[in-house]
PDB file of C-alpha atoms in Angstrom:
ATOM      1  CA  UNK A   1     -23.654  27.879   7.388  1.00  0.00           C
ATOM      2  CA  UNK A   2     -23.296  24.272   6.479  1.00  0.00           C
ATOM      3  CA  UNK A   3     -19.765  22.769   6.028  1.00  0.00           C
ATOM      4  CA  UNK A   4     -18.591  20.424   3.417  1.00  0.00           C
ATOM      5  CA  UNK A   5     -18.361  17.125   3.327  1.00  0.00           C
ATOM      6  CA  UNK A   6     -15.002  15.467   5.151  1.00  0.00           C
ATOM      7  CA  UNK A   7     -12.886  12.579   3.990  1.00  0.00           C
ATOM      8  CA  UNK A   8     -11.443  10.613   7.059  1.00  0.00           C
ATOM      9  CA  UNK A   9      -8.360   8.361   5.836  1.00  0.00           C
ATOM     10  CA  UNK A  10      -7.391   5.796   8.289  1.00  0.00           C
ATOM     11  CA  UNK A  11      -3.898   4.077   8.257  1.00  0.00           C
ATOM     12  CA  UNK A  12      -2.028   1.929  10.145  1.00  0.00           C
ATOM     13  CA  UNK A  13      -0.043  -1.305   9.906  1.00  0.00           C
ATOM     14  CA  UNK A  14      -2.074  -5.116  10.258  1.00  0.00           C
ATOM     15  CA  UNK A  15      -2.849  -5.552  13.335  1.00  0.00           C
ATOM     16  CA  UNK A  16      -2.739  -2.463  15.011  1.00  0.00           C
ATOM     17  CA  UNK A  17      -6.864  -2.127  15.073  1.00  0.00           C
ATOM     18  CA  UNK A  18      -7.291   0.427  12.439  1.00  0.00           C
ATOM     19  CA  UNK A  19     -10.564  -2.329  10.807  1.00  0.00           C
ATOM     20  CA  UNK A  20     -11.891  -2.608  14.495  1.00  0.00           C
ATOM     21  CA  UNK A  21     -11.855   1.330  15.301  1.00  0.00           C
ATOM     22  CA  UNK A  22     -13.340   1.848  11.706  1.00  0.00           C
ATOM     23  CA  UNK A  23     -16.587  -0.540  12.930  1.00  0.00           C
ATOM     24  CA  UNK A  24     -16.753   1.102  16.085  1.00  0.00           C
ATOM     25  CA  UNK A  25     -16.999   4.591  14.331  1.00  0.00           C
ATOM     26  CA  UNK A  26     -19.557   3.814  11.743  1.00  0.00           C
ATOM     27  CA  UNK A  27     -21.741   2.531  14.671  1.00  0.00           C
ATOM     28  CA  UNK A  28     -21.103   5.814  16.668  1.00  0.00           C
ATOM     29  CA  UNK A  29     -21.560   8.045  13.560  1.00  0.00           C
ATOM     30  CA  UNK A  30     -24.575   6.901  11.088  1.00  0.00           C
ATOM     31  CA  UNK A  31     -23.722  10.418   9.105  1.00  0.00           C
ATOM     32  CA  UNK A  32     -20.275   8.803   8.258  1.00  0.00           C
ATOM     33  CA  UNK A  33     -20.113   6.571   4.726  1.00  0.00           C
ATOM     34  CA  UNK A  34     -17.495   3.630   4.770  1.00  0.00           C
ATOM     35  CA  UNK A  35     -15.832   3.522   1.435  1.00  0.00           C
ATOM     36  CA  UNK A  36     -15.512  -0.117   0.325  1.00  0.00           C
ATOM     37  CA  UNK A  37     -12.356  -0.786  -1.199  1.00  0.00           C
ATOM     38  CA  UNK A  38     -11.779  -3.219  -4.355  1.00  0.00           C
ATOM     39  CA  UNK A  39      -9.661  -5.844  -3.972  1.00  0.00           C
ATOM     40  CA  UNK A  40      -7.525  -9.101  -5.572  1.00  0.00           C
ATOM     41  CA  UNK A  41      -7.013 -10.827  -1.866  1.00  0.00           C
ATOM     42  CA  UNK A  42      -9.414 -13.907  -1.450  1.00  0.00           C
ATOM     43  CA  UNK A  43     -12.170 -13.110   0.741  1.00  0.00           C
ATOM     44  CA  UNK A  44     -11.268 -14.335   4.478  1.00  0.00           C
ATOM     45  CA  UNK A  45     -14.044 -16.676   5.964  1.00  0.00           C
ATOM     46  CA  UNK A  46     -15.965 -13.662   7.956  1.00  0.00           C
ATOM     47  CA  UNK A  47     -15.898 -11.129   5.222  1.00  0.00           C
ATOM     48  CA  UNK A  48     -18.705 -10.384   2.621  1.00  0.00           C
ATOM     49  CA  UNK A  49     -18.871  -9.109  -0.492  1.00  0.00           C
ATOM     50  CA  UNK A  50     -19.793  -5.306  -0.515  1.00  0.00           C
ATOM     51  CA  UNK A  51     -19.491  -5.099   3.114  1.00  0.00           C
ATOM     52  CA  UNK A  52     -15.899  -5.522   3.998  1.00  0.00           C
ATOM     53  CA  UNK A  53     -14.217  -5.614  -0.088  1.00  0.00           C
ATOM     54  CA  UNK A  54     -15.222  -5.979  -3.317  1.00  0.00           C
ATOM     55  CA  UNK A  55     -13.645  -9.180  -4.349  1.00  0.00           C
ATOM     56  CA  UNK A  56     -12.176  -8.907  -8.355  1.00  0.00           C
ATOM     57  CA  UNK A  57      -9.515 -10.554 -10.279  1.00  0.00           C
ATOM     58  CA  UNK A  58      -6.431  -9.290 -10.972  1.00  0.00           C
ATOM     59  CA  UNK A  59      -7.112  -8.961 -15.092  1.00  0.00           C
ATOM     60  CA  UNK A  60     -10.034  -6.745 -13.941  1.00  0.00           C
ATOM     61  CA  UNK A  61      -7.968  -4.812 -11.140  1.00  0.00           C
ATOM     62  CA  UNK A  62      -5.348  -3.621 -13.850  1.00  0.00           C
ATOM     63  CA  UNK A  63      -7.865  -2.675 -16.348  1.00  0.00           C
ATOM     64  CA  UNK A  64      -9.103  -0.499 -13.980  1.00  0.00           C
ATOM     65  CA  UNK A  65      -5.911   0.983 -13.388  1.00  0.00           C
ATOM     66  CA  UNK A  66      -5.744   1.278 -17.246  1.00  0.00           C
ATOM     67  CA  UNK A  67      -9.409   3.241 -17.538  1.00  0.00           C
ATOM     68  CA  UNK A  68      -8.280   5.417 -14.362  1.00  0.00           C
ATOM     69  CA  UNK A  69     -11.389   3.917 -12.585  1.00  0.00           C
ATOM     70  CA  UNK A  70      -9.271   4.309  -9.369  1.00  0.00           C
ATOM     71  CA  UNK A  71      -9.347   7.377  -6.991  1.00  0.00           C
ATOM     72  CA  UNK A  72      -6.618   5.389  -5.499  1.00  0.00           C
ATOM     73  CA  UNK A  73      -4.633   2.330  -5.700  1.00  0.00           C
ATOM     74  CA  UNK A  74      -1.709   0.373  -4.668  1.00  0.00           C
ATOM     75  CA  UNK A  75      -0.190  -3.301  -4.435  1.00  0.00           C
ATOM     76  CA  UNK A  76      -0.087  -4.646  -0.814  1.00  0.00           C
ATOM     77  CA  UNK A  77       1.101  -7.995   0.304  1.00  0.00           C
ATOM     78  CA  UNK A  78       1.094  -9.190  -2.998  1.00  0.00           C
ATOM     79  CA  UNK A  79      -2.527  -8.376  -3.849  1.00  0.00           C
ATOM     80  CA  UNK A  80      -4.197  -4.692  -5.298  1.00  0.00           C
ATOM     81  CA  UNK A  81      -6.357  -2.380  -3.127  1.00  0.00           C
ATOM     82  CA  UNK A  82      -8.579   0.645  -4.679  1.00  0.00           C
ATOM     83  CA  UNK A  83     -11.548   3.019  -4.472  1.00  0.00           C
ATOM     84  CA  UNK A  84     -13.606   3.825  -7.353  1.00  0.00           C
ATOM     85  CA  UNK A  85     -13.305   7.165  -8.125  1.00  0.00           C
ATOM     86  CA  UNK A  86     -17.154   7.559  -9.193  1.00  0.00           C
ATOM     87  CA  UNK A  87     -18.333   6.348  -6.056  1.00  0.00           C
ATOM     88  CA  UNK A  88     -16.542   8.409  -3.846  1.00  0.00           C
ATOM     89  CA  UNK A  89     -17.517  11.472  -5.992  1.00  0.00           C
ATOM     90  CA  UNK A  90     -21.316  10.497  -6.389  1.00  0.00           C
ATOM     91  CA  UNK A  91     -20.907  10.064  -2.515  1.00  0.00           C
ATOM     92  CA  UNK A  92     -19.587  13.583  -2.103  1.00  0.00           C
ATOM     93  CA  UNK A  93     -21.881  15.528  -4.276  1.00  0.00           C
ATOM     94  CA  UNK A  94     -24.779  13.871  -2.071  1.00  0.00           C
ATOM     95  CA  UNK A  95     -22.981  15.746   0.812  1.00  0.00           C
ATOM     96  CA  UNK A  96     -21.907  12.960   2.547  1.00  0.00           C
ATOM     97  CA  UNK A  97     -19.330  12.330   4.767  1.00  0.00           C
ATOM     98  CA  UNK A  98     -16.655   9.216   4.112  1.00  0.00           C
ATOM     99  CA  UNK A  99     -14.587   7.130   6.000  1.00  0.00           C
ATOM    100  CA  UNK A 100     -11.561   5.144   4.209  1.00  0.00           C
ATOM    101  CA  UNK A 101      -9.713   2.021   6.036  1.00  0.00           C
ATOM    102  CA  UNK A 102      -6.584   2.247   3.649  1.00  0.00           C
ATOM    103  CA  UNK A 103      -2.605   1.686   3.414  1.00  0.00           C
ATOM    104  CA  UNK A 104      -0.394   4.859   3.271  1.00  0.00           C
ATOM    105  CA  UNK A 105      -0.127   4.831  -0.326  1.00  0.00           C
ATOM    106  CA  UNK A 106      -3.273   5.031  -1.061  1.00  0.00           C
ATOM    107  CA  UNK A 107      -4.121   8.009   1.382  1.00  0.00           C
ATOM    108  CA  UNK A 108      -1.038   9.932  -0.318  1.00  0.00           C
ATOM    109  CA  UNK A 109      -2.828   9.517  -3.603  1.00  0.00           C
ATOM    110  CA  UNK A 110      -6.414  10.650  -1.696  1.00  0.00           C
ATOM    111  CA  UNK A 111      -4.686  13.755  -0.347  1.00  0.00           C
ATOM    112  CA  UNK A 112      -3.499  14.728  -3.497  1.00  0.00           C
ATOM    113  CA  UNK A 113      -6.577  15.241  -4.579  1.00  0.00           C
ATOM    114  CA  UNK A 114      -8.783  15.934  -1.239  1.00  0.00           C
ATOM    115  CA  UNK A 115      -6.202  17.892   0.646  1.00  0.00           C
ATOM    116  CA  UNK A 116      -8.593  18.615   3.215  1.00  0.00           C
ATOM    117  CA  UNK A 117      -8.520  15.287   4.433  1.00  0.00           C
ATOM    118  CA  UNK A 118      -8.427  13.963   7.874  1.00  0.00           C
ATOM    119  CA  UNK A 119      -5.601  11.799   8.420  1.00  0.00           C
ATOM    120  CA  UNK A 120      -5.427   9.609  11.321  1.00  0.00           C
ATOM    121  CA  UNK A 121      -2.527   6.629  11.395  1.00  0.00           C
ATOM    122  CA  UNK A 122      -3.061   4.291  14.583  1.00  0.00           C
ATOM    123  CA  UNK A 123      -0.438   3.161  16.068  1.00  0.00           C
ATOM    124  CA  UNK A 124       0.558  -0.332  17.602  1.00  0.00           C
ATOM    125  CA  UNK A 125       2.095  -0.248  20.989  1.00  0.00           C
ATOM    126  CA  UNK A 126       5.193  -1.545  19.599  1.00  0.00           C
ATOM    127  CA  UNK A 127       6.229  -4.513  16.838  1.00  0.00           C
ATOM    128  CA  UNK A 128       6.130  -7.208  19.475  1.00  0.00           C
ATOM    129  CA  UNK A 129       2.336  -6.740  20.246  1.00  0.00           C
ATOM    130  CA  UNK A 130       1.560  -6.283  16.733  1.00  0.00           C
ATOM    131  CA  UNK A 131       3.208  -9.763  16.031  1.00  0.00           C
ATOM    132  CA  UNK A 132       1.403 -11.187  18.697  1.00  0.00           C
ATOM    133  CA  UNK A 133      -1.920  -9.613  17.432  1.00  0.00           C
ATOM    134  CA  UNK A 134      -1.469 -11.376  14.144  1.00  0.00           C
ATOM    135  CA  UNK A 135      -0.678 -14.380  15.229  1.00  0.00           C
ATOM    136  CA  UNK A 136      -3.571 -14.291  17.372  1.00  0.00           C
ATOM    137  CA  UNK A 137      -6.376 -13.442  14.563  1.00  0.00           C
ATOM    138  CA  UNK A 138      -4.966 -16.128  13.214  1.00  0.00           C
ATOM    139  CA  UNK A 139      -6.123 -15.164   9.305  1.00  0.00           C
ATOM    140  CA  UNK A 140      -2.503 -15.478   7.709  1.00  0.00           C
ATOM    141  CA  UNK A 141       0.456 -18.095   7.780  1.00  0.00           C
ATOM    142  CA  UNK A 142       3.484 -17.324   9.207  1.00  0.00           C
ATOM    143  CA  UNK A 143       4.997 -16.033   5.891  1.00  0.00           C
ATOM    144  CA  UNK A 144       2.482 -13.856   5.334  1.00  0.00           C
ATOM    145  CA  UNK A 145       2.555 -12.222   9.236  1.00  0.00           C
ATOM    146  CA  UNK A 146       6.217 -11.730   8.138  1.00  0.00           C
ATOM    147  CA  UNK A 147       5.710 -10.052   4.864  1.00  0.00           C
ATOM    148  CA  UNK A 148       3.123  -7.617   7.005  1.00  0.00           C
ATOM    149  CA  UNK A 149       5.202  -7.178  10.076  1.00  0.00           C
ATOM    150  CA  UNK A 150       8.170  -6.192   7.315  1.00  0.00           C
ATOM    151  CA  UNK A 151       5.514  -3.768   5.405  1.00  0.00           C
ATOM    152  CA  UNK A 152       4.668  -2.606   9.131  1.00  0.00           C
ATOM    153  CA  UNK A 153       7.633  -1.304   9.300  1.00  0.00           C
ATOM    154  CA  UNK A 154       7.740   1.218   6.204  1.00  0.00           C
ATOM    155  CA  UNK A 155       3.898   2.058   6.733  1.00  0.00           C
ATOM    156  CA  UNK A 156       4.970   3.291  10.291  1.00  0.00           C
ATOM    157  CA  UNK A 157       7.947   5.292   8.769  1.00  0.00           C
ATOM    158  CA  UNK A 158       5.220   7.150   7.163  1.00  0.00           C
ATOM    159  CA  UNK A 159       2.883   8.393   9.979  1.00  0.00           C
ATOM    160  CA  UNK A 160       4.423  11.883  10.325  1.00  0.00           C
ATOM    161  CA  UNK A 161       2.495  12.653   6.956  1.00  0.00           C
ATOM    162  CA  UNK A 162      -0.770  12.230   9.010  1.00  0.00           C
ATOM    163  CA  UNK A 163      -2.342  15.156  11.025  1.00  0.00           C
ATOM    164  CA  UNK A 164      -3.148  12.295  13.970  1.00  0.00           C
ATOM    165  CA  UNK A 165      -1.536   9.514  15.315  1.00  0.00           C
ATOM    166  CA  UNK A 166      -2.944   7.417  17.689  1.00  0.00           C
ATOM    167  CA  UNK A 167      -1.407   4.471  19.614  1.00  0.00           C
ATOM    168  CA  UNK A 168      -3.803   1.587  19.777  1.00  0.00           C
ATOM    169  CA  UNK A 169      -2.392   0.039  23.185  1.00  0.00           C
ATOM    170  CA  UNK A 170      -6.279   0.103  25.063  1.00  0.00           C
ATOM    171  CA  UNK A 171      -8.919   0.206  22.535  1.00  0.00           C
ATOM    172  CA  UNK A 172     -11.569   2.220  24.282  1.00  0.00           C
ATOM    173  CA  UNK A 173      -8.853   5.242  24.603  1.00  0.00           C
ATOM    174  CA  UNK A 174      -7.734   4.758  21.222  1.00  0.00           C
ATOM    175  CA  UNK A 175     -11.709   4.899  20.410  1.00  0.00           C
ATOM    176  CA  UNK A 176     -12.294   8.009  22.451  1.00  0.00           C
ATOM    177  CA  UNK A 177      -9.410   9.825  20.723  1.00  0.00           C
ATOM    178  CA  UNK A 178     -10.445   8.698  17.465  1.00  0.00           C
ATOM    179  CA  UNK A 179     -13.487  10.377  18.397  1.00  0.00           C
ATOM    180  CA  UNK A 180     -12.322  13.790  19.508  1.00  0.00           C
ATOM    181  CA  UNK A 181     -11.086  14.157  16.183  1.00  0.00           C
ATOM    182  CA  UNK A 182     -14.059  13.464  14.535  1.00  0.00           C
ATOM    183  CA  UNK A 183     -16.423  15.260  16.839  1.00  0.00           C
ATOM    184  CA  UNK A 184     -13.272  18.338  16.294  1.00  0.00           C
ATOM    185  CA  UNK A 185     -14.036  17.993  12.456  1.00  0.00           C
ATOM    186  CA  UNK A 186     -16.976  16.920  12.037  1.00  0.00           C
ATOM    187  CA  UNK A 187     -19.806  18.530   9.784  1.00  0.00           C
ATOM    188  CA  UNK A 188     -22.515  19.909  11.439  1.00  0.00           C
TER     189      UNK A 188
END
């Protein structure tokens, strides 16, 4: 009897390692899809187009939002996130398994419609390590590690709606968790 395809929704504040356990997955699991997300943000020096985001104005962001091209969407730190809704389905109806990297309000709008998601939020240690961790991938001014250690804050006030939570405080336990649950879940 084979299974159906699982959606795996990732959350967790800036910083607290959701992007590096996502890497570390794919490489572990070659049967797992990564579901690039859209976005406004300006691409950071080490990220490429179609890899980590697809870059797109902001005019061609809302339109989307207008022609419900969006599975899911949201406004975070000042700039849009989304999936297409086409890809994820054409992924799907191949079979295919798919991991998201996404902000809480997007994976409430995924569940909504997959309810059989896995949801796994990861966890900082606490807020002073997470500051620390910014500061130290040293991507974003200070203003901006405030306006994510602030959103940090209401993202973590969500995790209870997640059917996992993992603390991120030693990476290669957080990894080895992360992968119980997908080796739990996984389709065979």
């Amino acid at each position: 009897m084979k299974t159906e395809p699982k959606l795996y929704i990732i959350s967790g504040p800036s910083g607290a390692g959701k992007s590096t356990l996502c890497k570390k997955l794919l490489e572990q699991y070659p049967n797992i899809i990564f579901s690039v997300s859209y976005t406004t943000r300006k691409p950071r020096s080490f990220e490429t187009e179609g890899k980590n985001y697809f870059f797109i104005n902001q005019e061609e962001f809302v339109l989307g939002i207008k022609k419900n091209r969006w599975l899911e969407w949201a406004k975070v730190h000042d700039n849009y996130y989304g999936t297409c809704a086409n890809f994820v389905k054409s992924l799907l109806d191949k079979k295919n398994n798919i991991l998201f990297d996404i902000d809480t309000q997007g994976a409430e709008q995924i569940i909504r419609t997959y309810s059989d998601a896995v949801t796994i939020f990861i966890m900082p240690p606490s807020g002073a390590e997470l500051e620390n961790r910014l500061k130290k991938r040293k991507t974003d001014n200070i203003k901006i590690i405030k306006k994510r250690l602030g959103n940090a804050v209401k993202e973590i006030e969500k995790k209870n709606m997640y059917s996992y939570v993992i603390i991120n405080d030693n990476l290669d336990k957080a990894f080895e968790k992360l992968c119980a649950i997908i080796n739990k879940k996984k389709k065979v």
